[in-house]
mmCIF file of C-alpha atoms in Angstrom:
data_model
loop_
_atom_site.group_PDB
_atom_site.id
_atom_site.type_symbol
_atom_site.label_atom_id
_atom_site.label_comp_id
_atom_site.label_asym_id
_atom_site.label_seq_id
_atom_site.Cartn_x
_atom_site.Cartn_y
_atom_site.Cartn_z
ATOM 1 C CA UNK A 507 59.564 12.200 8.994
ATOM 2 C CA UNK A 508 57.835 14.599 6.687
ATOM 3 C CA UNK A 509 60.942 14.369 4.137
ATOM 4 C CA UNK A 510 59.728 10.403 4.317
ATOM 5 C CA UNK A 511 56.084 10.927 4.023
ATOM 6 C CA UNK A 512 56.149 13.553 1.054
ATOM 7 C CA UNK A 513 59.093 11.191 -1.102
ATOM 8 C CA UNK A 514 57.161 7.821 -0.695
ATOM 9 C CA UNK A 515 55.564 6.538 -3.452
ATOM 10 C CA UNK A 516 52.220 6.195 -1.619
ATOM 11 C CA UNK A 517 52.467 9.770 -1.709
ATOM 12 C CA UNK A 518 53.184 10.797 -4.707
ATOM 13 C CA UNK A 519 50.923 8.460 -6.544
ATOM 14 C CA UNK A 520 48.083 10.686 -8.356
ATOM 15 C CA UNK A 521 44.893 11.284 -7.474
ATOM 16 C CA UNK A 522 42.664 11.990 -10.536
ATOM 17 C CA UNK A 523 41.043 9.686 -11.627
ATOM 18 C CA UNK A 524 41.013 8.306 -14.995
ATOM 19 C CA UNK A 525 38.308 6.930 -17.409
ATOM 20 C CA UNK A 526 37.508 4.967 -20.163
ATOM 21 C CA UNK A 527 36.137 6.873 -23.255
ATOM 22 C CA UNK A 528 32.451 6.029 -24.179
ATOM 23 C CA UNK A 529 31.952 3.686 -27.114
ATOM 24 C CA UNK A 530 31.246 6.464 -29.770
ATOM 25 C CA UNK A 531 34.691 7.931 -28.212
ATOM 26 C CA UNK A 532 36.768 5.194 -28.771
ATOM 27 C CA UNK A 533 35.386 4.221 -32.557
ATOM 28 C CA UNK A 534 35.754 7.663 -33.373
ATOM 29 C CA UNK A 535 39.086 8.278 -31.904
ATOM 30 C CA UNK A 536 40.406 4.758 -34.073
ATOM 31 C CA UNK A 537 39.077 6.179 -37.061
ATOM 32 C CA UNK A 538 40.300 9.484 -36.651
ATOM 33 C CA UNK A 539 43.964 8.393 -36.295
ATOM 34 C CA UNK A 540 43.698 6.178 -39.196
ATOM 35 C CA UNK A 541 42.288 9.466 -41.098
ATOM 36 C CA UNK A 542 39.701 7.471 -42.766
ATOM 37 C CA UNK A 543 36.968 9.261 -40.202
ATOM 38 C CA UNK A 544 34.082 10.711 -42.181
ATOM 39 C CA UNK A 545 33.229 13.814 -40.421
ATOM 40 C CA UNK A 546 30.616 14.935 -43.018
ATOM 41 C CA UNK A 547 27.672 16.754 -41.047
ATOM 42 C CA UNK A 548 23.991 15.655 -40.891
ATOM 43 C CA UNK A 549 22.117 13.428 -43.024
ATOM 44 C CA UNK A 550 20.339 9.455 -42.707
ATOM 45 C CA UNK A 551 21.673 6.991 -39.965
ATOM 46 C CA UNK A 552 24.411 4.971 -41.374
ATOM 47 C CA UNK A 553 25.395 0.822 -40.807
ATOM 48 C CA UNK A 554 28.583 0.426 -39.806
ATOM 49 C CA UNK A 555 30.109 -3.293 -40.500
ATOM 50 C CA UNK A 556 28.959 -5.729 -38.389
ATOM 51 C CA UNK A 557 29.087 -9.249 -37.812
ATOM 52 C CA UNK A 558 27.010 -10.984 -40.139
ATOM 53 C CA UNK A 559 25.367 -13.363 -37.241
ATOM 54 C CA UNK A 560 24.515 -9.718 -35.463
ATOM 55 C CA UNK A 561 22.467 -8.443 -38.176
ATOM 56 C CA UNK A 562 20.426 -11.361 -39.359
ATOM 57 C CA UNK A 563 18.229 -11.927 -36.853
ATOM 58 C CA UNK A 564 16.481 -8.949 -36.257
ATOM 59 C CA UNK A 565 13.180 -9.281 -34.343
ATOM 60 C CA UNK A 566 10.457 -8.187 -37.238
ATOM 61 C CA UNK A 567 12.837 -8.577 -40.295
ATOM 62 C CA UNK A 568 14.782 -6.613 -42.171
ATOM 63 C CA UNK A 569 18.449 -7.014 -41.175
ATOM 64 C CA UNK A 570 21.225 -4.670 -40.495
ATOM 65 C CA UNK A 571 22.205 -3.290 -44.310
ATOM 66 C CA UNK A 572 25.795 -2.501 -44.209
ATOM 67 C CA UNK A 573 26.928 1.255 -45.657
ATOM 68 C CA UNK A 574 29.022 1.188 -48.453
ATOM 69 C CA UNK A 575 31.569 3.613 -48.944
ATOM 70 C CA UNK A 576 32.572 6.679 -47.198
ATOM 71 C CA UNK A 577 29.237 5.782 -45.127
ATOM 72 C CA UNK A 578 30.911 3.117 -43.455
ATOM 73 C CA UNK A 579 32.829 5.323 -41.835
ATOM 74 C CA UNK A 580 31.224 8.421 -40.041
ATOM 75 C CA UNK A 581 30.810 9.777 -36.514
ATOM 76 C CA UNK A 582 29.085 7.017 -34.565
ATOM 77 C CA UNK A 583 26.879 9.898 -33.909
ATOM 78 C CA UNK A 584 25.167 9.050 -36.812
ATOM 79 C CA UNK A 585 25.052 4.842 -36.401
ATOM 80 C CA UNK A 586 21.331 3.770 -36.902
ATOM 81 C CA UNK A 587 20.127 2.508 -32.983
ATOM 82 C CA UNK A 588 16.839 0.514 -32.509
ATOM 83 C CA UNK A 589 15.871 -1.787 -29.900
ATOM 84 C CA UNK A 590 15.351 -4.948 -31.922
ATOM 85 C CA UNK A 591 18.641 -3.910 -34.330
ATOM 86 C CA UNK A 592 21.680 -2.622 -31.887
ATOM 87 C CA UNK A 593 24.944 -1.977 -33.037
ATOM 88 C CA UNK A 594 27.404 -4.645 -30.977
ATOM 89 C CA UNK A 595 29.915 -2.616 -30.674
ATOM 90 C CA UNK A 596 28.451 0.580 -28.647
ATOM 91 C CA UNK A 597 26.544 -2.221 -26.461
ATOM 92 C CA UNK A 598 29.674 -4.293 -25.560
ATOM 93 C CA UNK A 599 31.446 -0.582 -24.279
ATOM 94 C CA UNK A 600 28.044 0.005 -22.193
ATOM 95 C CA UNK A 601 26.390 2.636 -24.436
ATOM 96 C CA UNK A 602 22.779 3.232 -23.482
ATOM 97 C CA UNK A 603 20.048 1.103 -25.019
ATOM 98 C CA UNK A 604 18.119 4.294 -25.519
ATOM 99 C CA UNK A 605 14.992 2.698 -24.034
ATOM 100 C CA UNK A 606 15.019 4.827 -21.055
ATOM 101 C CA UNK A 607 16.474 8.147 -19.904
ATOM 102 C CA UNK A 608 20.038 7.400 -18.511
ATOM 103 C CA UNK A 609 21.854 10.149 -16.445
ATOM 104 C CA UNK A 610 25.404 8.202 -15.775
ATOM 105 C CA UNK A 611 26.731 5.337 -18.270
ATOM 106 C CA UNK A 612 27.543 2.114 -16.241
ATOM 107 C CA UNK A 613 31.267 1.654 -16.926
ATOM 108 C CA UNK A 614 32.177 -1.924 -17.268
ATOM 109 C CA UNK A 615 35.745 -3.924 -18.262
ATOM 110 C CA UNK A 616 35.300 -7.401 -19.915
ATOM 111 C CA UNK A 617 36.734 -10.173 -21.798
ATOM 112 C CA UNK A 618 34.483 -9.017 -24.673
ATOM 113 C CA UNK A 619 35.568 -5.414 -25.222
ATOM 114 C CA UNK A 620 39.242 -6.665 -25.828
ATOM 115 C CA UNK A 621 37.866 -9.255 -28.429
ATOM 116 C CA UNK A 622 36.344 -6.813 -30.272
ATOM 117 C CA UNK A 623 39.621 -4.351 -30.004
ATOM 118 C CA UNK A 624 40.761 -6.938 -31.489
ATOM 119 C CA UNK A 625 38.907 -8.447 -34.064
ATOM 120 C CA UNK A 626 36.475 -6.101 -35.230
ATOM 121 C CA UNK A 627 35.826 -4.846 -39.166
ATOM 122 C CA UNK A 628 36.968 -0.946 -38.441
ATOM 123 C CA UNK A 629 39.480 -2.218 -35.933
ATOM 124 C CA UNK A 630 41.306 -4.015 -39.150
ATOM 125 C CA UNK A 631 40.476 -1.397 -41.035
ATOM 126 C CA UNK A 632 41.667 1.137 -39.184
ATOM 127 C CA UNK A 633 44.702 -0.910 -38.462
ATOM 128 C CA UNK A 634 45.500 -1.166 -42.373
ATOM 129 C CA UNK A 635 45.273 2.276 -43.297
ATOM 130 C CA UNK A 636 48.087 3.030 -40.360
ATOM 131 C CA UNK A 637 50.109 0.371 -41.520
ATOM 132 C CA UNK A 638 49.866 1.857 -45.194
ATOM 133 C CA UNK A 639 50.846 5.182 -44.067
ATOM 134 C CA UNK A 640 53.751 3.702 -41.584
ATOM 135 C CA UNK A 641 55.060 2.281 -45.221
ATOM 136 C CA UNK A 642 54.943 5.341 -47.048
ATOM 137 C CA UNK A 643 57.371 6.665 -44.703
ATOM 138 C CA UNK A 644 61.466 7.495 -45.356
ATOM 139 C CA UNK A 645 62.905 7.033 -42.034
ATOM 140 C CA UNK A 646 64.136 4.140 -40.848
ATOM 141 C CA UNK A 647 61.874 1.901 -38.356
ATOM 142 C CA UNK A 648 63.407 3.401 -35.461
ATOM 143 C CA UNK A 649 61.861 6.922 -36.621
ATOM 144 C CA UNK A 650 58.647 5.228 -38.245
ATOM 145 C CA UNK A 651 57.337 3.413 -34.998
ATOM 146 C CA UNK A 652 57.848 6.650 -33.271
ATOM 147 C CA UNK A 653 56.016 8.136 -35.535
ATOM 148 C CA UNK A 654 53.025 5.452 -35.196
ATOM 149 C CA UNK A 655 53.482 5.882 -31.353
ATOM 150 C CA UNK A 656 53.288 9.776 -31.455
ATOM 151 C CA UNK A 657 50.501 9.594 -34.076
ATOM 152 C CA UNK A 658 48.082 7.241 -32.164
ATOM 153 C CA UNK A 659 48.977 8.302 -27.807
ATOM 154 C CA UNK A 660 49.849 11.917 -28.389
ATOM 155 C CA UNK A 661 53.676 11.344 -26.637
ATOM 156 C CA UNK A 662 56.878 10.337 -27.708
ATOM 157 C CA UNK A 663 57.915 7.272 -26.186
ATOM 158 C CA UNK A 664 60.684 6.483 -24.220
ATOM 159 C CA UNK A 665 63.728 4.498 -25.237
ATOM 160 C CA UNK A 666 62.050 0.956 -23.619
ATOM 161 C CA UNK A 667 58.881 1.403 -25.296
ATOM 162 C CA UNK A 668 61.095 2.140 -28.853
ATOM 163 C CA UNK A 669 62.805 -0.878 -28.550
ATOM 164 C CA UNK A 670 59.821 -3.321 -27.698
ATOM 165 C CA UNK A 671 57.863 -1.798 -30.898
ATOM 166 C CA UNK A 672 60.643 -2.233 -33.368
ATOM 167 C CA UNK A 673 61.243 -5.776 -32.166
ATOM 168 C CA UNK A 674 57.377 -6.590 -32.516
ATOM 169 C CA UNK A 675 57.823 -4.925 -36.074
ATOM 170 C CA UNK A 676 60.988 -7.054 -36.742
ATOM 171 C CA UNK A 677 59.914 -9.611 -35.496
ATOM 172 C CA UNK A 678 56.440 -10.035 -37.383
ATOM 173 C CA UNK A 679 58.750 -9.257 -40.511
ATOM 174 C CA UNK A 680 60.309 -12.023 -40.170
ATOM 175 C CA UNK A 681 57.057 -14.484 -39.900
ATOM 176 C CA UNK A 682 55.527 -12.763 -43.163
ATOM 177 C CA UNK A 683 59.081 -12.713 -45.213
ATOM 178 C CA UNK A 684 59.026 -16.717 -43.993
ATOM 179 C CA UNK A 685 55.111 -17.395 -45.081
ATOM 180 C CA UNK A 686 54.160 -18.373 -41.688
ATOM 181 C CA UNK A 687 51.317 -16.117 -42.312
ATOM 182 C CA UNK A 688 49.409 -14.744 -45.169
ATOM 183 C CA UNK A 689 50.455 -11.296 -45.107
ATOM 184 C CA UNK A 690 48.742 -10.005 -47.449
ATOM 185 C CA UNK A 691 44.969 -11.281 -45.656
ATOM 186 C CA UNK A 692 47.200 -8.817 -42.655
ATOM 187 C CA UNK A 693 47.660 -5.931 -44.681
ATOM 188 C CA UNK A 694 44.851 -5.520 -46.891
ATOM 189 C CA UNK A 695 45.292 -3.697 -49.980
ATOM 190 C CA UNK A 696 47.496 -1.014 -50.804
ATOM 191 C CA UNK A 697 50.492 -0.234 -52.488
ATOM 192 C CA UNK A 698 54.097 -1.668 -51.994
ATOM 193 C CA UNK A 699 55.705 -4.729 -49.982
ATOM 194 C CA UNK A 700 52.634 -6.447 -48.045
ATOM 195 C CA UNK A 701 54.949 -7.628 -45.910
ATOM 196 C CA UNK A 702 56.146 -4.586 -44.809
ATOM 197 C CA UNK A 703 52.704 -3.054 -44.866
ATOM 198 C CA UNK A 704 51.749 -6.453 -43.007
ATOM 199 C CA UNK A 705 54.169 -5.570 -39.830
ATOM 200 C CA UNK A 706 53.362 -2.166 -39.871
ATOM 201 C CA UNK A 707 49.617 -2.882 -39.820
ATOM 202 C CA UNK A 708 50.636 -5.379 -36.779
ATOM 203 C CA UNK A 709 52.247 -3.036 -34.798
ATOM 204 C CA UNK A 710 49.207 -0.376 -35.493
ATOM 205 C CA UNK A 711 46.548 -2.527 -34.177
ATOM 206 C CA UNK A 712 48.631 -3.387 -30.956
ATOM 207 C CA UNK A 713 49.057 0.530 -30.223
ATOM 208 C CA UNK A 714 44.890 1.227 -30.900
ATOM 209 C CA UNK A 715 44.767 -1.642 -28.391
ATOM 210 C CA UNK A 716 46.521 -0.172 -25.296
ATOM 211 C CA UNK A 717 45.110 0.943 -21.978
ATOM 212 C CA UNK A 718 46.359 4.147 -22.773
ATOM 213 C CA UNK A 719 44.908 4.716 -25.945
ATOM 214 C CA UNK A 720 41.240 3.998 -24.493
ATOM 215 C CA UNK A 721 41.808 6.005 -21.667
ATOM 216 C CA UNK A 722 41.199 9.223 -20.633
ATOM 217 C CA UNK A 723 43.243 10.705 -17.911
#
């Protein structure tokens, strides 16, 4: 009976818990694998990018002024925050409003946060410059989407996982080598075959969109 008990997989299912990272967390975490993070210390509040329709109407004028540069890109530490002007981003993943004093963050999962995991500015960004450096490199794609994989979830994946992410890279390859899609709107700029740089990029922003990377256990 114990032999049963202690080999089920009731029992042997893990007990800690897991969480999502905080907002700042996970924009800092995308940009930091992407190496385009800008960790320089202290200074003004910066603008990330933003939907246009976010920043225009601001209670009391003004607007949200986009950062140009290496700006665009540091520790959401430093991300301007103001009532009337949020930043979308840290309010869809539940950071505080800063209005009031808040012990514990409300942790919340919705439709939204996986649109903009999706589709948002540093998301693409970020996306790019891994696709870029997944070019650059001399192994074949076997060895290169391991690479991505170890790069972005801090494992090595197993054979299944291999095999799904070179078919997703193949597989986009073929739909930018046909002109189904525009790769080089995909890949942004950068140097060599877009296409290539295209699938790459693909493959990139699937991997900063998993569970796991967003998670921490």
């Amino acid at each position: 009976l114990l032999r049963l008990i202690v080999t089920s997989a009731t029992y042997r299912q893990q007990s800690g818990a897991s969480y999502r990272m905080s907002a700042e967390q996970i924009r800092d975490s995308i940009l930091s694998v992407s190496e385009i993070l800008n960790t320089k210390l202290g200074g003004q509040s910066v603008f990330p990018p933003q939907s246009k329709s976010i920043g225009e109407g601001i209670y009391g004028g003004g607007g949200w002024k986009t950062s140009s540069g290496a700006a665009r890109y540091r520790r959401s530490l430093y991300t301007y925050r103001k009532r009337s002007m949020p930043y979308a981003m840290h309010d869809t993943f539940d950071a505080p409003s800063h209005e009031t004093c808040v012990a514990q963050r409300e942790i919340s999962n919705t439709p939204l946060q996986a649109l903009t995991l999706l589709n948002a500015g540093f998301i693409m960004e970020s996306s790019q410059a891994l696709g870029n450096w997944a070019a650059k490199q001399t192994g074949d794609n076997t060895a290169t989407a391991t690479a991505l994989f170890q790069r972005c979830l801090t494992r090595s994946p197993d054979a299944d996982e291999q095999k799904v992410m070179v078919d997703y890279f193949e597989k986009n390859l073929g739909r930018f080598d046909s002109g189904e899609i525009d790769a080089k709107q995909i890949a942004g700029p950068g140097e060599g075959n877009a296409n290539t740089r295209a699938s790459w990029t693909a493959l990139a922003r699937a991997l900063l969109n998993t569970h796991e990377f967003i998670m921490r256990n």
